[in-house]
PDB file of C-alpha atoms in Angstrom:
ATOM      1  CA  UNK A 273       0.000   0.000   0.000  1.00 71.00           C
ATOM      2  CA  UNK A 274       3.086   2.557   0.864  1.00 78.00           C
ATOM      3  CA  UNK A 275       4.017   2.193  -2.613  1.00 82.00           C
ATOM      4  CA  UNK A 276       1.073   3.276  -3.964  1.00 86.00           C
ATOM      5  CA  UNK A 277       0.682   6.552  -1.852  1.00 87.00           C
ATOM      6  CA  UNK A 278       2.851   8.531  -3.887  1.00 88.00           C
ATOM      7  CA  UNK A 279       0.403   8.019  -6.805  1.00 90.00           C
ATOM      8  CA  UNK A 280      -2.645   8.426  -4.899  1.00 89.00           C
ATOM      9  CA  UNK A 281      -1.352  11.863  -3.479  1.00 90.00           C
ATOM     10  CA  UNK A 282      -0.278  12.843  -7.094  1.00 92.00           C
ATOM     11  CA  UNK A 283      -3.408  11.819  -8.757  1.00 92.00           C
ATOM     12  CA  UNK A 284      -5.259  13.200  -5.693  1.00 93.00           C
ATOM     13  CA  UNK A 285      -3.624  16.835  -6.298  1.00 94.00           C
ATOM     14  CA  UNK A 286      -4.412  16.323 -10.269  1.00 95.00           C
ATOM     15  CA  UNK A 287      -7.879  16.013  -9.336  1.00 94.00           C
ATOM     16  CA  UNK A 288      -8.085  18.959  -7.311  1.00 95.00           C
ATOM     17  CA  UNK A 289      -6.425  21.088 -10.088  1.00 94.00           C
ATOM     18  CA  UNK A 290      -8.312  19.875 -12.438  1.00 94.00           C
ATOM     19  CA  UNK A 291     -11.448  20.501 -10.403  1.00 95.00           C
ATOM     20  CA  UNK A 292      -9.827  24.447  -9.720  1.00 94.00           C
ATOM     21  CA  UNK A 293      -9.247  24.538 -13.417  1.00 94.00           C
ATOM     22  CA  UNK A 294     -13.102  23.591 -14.623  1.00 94.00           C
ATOM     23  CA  UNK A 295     -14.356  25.600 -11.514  1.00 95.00           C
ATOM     24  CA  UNK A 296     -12.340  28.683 -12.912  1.00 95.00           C
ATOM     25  CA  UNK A 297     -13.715  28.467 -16.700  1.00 95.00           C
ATOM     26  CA  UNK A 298     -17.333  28.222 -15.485  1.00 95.00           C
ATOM     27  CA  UNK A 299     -17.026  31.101 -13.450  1.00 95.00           C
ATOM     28  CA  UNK A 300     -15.909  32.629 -16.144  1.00 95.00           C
ATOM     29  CA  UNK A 301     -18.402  32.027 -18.305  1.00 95.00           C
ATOM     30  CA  UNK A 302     -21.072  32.609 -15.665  1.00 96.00           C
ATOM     31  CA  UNK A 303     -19.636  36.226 -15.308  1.00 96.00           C
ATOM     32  CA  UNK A 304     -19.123  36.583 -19.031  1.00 94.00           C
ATOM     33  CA  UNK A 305     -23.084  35.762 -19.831  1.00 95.00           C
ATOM     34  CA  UNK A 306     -23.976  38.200 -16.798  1.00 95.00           C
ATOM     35  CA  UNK A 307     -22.365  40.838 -18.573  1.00 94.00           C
ATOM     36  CA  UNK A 308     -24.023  40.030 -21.528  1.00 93.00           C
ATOM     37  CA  UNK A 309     -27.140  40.344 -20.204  1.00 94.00           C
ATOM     38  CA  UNK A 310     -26.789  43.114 -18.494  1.00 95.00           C
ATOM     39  CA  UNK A 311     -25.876  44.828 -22.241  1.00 93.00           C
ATOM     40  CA  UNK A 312     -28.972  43.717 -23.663  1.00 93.00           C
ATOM     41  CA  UNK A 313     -30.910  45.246 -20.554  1.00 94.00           C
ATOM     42  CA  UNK A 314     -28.988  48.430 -21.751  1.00 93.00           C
ATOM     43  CA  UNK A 315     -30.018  47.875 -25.488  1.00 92.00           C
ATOM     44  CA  UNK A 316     -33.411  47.043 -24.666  1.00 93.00           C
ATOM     45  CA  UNK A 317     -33.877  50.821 -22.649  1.00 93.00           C
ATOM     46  CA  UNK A 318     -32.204  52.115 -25.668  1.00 92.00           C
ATOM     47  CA  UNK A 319     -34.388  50.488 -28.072  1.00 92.00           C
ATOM     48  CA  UNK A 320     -37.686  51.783 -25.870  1.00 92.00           C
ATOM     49  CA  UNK A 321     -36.344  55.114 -26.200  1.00 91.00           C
ATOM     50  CA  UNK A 322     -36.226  55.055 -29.878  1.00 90.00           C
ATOM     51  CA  UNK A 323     -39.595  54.025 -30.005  1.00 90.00           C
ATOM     52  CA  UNK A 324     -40.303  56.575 -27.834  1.00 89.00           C
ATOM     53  CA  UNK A 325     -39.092  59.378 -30.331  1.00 88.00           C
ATOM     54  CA  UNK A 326     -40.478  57.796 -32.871  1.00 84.00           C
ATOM     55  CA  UNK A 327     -44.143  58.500 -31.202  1.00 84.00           C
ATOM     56  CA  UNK A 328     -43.044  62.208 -29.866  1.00 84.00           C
ATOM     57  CA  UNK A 329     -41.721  62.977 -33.598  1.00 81.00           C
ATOM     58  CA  UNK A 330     -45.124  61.971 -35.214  1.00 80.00           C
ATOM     59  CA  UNK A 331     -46.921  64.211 -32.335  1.00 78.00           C
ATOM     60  CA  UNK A 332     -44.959  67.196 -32.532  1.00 79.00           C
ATOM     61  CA  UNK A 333     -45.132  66.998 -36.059  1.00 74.00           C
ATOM     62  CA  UNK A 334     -48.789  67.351 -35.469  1.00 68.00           C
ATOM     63  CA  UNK A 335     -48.032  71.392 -34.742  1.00 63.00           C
ATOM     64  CA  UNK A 336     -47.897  72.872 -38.112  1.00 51.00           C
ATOM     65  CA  UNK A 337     -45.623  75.749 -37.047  1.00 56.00           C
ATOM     66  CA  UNK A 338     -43.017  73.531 -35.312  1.00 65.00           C
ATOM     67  CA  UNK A 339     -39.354  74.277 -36.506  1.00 70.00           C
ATOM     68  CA  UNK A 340     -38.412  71.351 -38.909  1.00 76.00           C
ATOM     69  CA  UNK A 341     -35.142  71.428 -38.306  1.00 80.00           C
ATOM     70  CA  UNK A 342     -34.596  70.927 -34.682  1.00 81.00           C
ATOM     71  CA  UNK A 343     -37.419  67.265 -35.695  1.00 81.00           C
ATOM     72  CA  UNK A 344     -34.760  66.707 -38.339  1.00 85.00           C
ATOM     73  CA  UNK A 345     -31.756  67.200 -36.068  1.00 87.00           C
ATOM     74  CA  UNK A 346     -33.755  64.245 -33.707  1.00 88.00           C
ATOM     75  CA  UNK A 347     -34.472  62.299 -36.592  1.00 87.00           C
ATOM     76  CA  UNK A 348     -31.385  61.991 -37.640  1.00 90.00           C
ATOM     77  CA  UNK A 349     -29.396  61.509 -34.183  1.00 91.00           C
ATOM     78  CA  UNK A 350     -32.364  58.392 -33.369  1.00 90.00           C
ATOM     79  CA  UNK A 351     -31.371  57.045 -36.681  1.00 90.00           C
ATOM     80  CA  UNK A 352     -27.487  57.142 -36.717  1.00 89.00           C
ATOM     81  CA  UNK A 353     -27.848  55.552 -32.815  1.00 89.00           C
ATOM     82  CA  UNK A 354     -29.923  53.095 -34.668  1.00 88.00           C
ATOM     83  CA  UNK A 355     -27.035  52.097 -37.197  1.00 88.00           C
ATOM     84  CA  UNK A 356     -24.548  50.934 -34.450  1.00 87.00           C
ATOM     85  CA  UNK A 357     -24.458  47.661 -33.204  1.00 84.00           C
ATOM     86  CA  UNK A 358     -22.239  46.293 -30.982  1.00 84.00           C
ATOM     87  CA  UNK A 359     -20.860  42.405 -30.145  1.00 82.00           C
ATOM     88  CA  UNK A 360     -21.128  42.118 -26.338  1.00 79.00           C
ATOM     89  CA  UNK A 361     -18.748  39.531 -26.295  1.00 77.00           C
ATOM     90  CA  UNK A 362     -16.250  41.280 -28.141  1.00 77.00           C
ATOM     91  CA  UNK A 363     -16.681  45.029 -27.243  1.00 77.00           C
ATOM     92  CA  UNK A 364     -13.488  47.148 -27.939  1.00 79.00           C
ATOM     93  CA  UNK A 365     -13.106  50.704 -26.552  1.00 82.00           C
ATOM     94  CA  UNK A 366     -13.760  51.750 -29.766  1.00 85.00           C
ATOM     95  CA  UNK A 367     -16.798  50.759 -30.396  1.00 85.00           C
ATOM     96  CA  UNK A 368     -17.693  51.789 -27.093  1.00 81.00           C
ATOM     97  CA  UNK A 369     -16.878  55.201 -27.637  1.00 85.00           C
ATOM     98  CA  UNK A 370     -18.515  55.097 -30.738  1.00 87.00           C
ATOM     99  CA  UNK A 371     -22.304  53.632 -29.381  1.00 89.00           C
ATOM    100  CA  UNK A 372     -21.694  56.203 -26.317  1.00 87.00           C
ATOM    101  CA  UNK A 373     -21.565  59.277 -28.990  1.00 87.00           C
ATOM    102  CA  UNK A 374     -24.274  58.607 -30.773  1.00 90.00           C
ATOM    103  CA  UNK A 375     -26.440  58.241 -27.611  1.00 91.00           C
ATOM    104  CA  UNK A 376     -25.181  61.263 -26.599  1.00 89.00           C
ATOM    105  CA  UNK A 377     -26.299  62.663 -29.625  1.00 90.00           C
ATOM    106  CA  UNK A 378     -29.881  61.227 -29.691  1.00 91.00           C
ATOM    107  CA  UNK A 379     -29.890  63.171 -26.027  1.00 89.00           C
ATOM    108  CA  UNK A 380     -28.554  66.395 -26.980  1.00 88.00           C
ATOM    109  CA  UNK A 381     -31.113  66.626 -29.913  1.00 88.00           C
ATOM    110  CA  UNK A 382     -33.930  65.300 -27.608  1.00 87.00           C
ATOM    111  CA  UNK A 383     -33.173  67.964 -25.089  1.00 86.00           C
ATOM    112  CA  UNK A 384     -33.230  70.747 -27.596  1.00 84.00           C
ATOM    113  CA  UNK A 385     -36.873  69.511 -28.810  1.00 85.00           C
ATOM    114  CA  UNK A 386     -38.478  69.574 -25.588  1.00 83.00           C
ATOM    115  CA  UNK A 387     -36.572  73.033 -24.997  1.00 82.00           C
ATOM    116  CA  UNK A 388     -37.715  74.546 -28.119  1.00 80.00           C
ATOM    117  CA  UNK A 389     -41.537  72.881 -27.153  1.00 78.00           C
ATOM    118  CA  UNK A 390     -41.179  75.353 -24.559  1.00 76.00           C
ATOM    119  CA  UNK A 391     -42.462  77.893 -27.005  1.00 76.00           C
ATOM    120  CA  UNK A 392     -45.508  75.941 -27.879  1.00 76.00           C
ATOM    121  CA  UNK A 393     -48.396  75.576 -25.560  1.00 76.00           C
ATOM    122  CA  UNK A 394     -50.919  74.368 -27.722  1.00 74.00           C
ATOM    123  CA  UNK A 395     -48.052  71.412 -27.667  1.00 74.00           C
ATOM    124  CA  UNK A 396     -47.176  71.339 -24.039  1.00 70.00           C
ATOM    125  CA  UNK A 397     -51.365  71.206 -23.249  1.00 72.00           C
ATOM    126  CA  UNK A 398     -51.223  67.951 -25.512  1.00 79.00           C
ATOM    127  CA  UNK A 399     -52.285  64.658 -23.553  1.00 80.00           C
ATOM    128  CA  UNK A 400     -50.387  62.593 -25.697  1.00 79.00           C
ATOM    129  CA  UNK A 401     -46.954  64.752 -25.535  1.00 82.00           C
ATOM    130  CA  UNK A 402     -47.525  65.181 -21.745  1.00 83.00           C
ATOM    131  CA  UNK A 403     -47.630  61.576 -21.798  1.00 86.00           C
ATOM    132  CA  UNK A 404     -44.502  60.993 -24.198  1.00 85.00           C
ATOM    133  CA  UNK A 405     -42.749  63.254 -22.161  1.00 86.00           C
ATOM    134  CA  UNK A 406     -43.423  61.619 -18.722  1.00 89.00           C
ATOM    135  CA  UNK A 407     -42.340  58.130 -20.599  1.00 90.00           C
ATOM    136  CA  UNK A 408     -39.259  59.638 -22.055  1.00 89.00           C
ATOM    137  CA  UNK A 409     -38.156  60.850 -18.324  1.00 89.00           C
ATOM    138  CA  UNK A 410     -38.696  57.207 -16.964  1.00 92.00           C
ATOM    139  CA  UNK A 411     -36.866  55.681 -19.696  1.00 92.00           C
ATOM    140  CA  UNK A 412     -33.487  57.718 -19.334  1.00 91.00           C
ATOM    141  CA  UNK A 413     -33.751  56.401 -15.770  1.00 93.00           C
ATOM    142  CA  UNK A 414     -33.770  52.814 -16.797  1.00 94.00           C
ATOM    143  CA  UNK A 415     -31.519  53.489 -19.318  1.00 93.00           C
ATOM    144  CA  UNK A 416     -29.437  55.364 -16.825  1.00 93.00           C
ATOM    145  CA  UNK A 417     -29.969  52.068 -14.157  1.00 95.00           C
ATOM    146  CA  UNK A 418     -29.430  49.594 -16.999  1.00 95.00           C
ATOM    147  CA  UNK A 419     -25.456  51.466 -17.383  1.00 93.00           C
ATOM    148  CA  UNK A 420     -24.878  51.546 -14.030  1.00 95.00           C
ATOM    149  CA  UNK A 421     -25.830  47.660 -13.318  1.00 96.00           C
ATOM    150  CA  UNK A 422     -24.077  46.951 -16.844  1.00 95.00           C
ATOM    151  CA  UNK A 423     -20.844  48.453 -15.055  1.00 95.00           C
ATOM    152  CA  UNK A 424     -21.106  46.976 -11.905  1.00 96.00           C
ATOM    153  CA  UNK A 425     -21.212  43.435 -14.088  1.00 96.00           C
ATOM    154  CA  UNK A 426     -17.990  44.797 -15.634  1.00 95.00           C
ATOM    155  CA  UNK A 427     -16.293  45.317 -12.731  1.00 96.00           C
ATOM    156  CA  UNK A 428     -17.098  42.000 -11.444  1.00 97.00           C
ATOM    157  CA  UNK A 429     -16.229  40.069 -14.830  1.00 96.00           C
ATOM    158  CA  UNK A 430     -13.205  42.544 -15.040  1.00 95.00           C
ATOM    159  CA  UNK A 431     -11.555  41.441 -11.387  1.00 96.00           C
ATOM    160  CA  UNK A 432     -12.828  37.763 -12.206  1.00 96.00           C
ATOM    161  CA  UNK A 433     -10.278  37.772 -15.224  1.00 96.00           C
ATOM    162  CA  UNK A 434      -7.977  39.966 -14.591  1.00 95.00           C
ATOM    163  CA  UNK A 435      -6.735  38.674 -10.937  1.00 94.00           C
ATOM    164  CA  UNK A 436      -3.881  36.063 -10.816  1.00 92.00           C
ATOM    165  CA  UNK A 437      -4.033  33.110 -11.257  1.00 93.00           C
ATOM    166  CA  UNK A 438      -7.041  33.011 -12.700  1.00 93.00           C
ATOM    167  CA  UNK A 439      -5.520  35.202 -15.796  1.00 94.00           C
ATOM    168  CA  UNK A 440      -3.174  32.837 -16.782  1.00 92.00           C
ATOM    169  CA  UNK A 441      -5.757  30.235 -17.820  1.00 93.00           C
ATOM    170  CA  UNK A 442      -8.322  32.903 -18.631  1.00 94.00           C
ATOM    171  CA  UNK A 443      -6.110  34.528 -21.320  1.00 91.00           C
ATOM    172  CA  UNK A 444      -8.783  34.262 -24.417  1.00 92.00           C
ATOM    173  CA  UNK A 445     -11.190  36.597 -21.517  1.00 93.00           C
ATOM    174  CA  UNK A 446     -10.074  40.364 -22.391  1.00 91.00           C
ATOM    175  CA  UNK A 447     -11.200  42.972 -19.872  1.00 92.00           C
ATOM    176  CA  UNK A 448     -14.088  44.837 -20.910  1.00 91.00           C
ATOM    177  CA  UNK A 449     -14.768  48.605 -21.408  1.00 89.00           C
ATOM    178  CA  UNK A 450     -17.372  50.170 -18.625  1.00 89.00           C
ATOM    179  CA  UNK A 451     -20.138  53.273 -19.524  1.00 85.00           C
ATOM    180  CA  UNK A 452     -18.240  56.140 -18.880  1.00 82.00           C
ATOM    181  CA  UNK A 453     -19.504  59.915 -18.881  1.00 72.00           C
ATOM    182  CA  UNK A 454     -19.459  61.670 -22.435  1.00 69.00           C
ATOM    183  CA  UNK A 455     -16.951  64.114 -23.175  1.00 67.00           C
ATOM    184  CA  UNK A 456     -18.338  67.718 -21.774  1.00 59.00           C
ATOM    185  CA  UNK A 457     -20.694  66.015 -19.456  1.00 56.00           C
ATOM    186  CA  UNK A 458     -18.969  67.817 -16.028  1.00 54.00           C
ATOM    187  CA  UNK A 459     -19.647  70.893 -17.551  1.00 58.00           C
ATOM    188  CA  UNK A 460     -23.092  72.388 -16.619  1.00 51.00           C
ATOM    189  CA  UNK A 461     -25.979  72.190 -18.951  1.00 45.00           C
ATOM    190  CA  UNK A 462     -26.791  75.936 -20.436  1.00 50.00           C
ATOM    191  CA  UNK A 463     -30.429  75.599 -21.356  1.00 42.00           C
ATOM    192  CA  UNK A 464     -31.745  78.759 -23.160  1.00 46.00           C
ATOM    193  CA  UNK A 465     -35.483  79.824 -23.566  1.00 39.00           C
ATOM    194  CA  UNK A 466     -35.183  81.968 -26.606  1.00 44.00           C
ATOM    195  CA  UNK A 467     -38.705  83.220 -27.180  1.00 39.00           C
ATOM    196  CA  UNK A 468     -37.612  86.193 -28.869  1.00 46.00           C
ATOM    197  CA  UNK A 469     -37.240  83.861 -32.402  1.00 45.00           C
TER     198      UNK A 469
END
């Protein structure tokens, strides 16, 4: 039996590392698919958005005197954030950056809408843009609470892959970019009520 230890103790500690080792690459993937999901949470508040627009666009298109172009500038931002698609499981800075501008566009052209509706009180009495409006204002919360829990599933897949020595058998796991703030956005918003035009 004493000659036989040896190989029990070795094949013991081969079990146990290969047990570590499987453990490792399903944690892996469980905090790779959370991720995942958490992006198509952010999509999908995203994607309600654009609807959204979609139904405020047709409404405020219902007040004949309403400038074209700032519907035009919102238009077009809703449609070139429409465009860009993005592989959760392969997201590179880049196209991270690129998604997070045209959001911020889509935004910045909603904001100056609902400014400019300002001028318009036939528009601001009507139930259906009151309505809009109050969905629109729920939405960028979920869309804001859909980033932050998409981070927070970053961070965790991040120090899952990252930390030794789980990165040296993780190396095919790259470390993913998190939401961050767009360029400008610590400056304070100047919002202007021009009725003089």
């Amino acid at each position: 039996m004493k000659k036989f230890l040896p190989w029990i103790i070795i094949g013991g500690a081969l079990l146990l590392i290969g047990f570590w080792y499987v453990n490792v690459k399903n944690g892996a993937i469980t905090v790779s698919q959370a991720v995942n999901k958490e992006w198509g949470n952010v999509e999908s508040a995203y994607q309600r958005r654009n609807d959204l627009i979609g139904n405020l666009v047709k409404t405020v298109r219902g007040a004949a005197d309403f400038e074209k172009s700032t519907l035009e500038a919102v238009i077009s931002a809703r449609s070139k954030a429409t465009s860009i698609t993005i592989d959760p499981t392969n997201i590179t800075p880049e196209q991270f950056e690129q998604f997070s501008q045209a959001q911020s566009g889509v935004s910045s052209a909603l904001s100056r809408l609902l400014v400019t509706v300002e001028r318009y009180p036939e528009l601001k009495a009507n139930q259906n843009f009151l309505k809009l409006q109050d969905e629109l204002a729920s939405t960028e919360n979920q869309i804001l609470t859909a980033r932050t829990r998409f981070n927070e599933k970053v961070e965790s897949y991040n120090n899952y892959v990252l930390k030794i020595p789980r990165k040296l058998i993780l190396s095919e796991y790259k470390e993913k970019s998190m939401f961050k703030a767009v360029e400008g956005a610590e400056k304070p918003v100047d919002v202007e009520f021009d009725f003089g035009n």
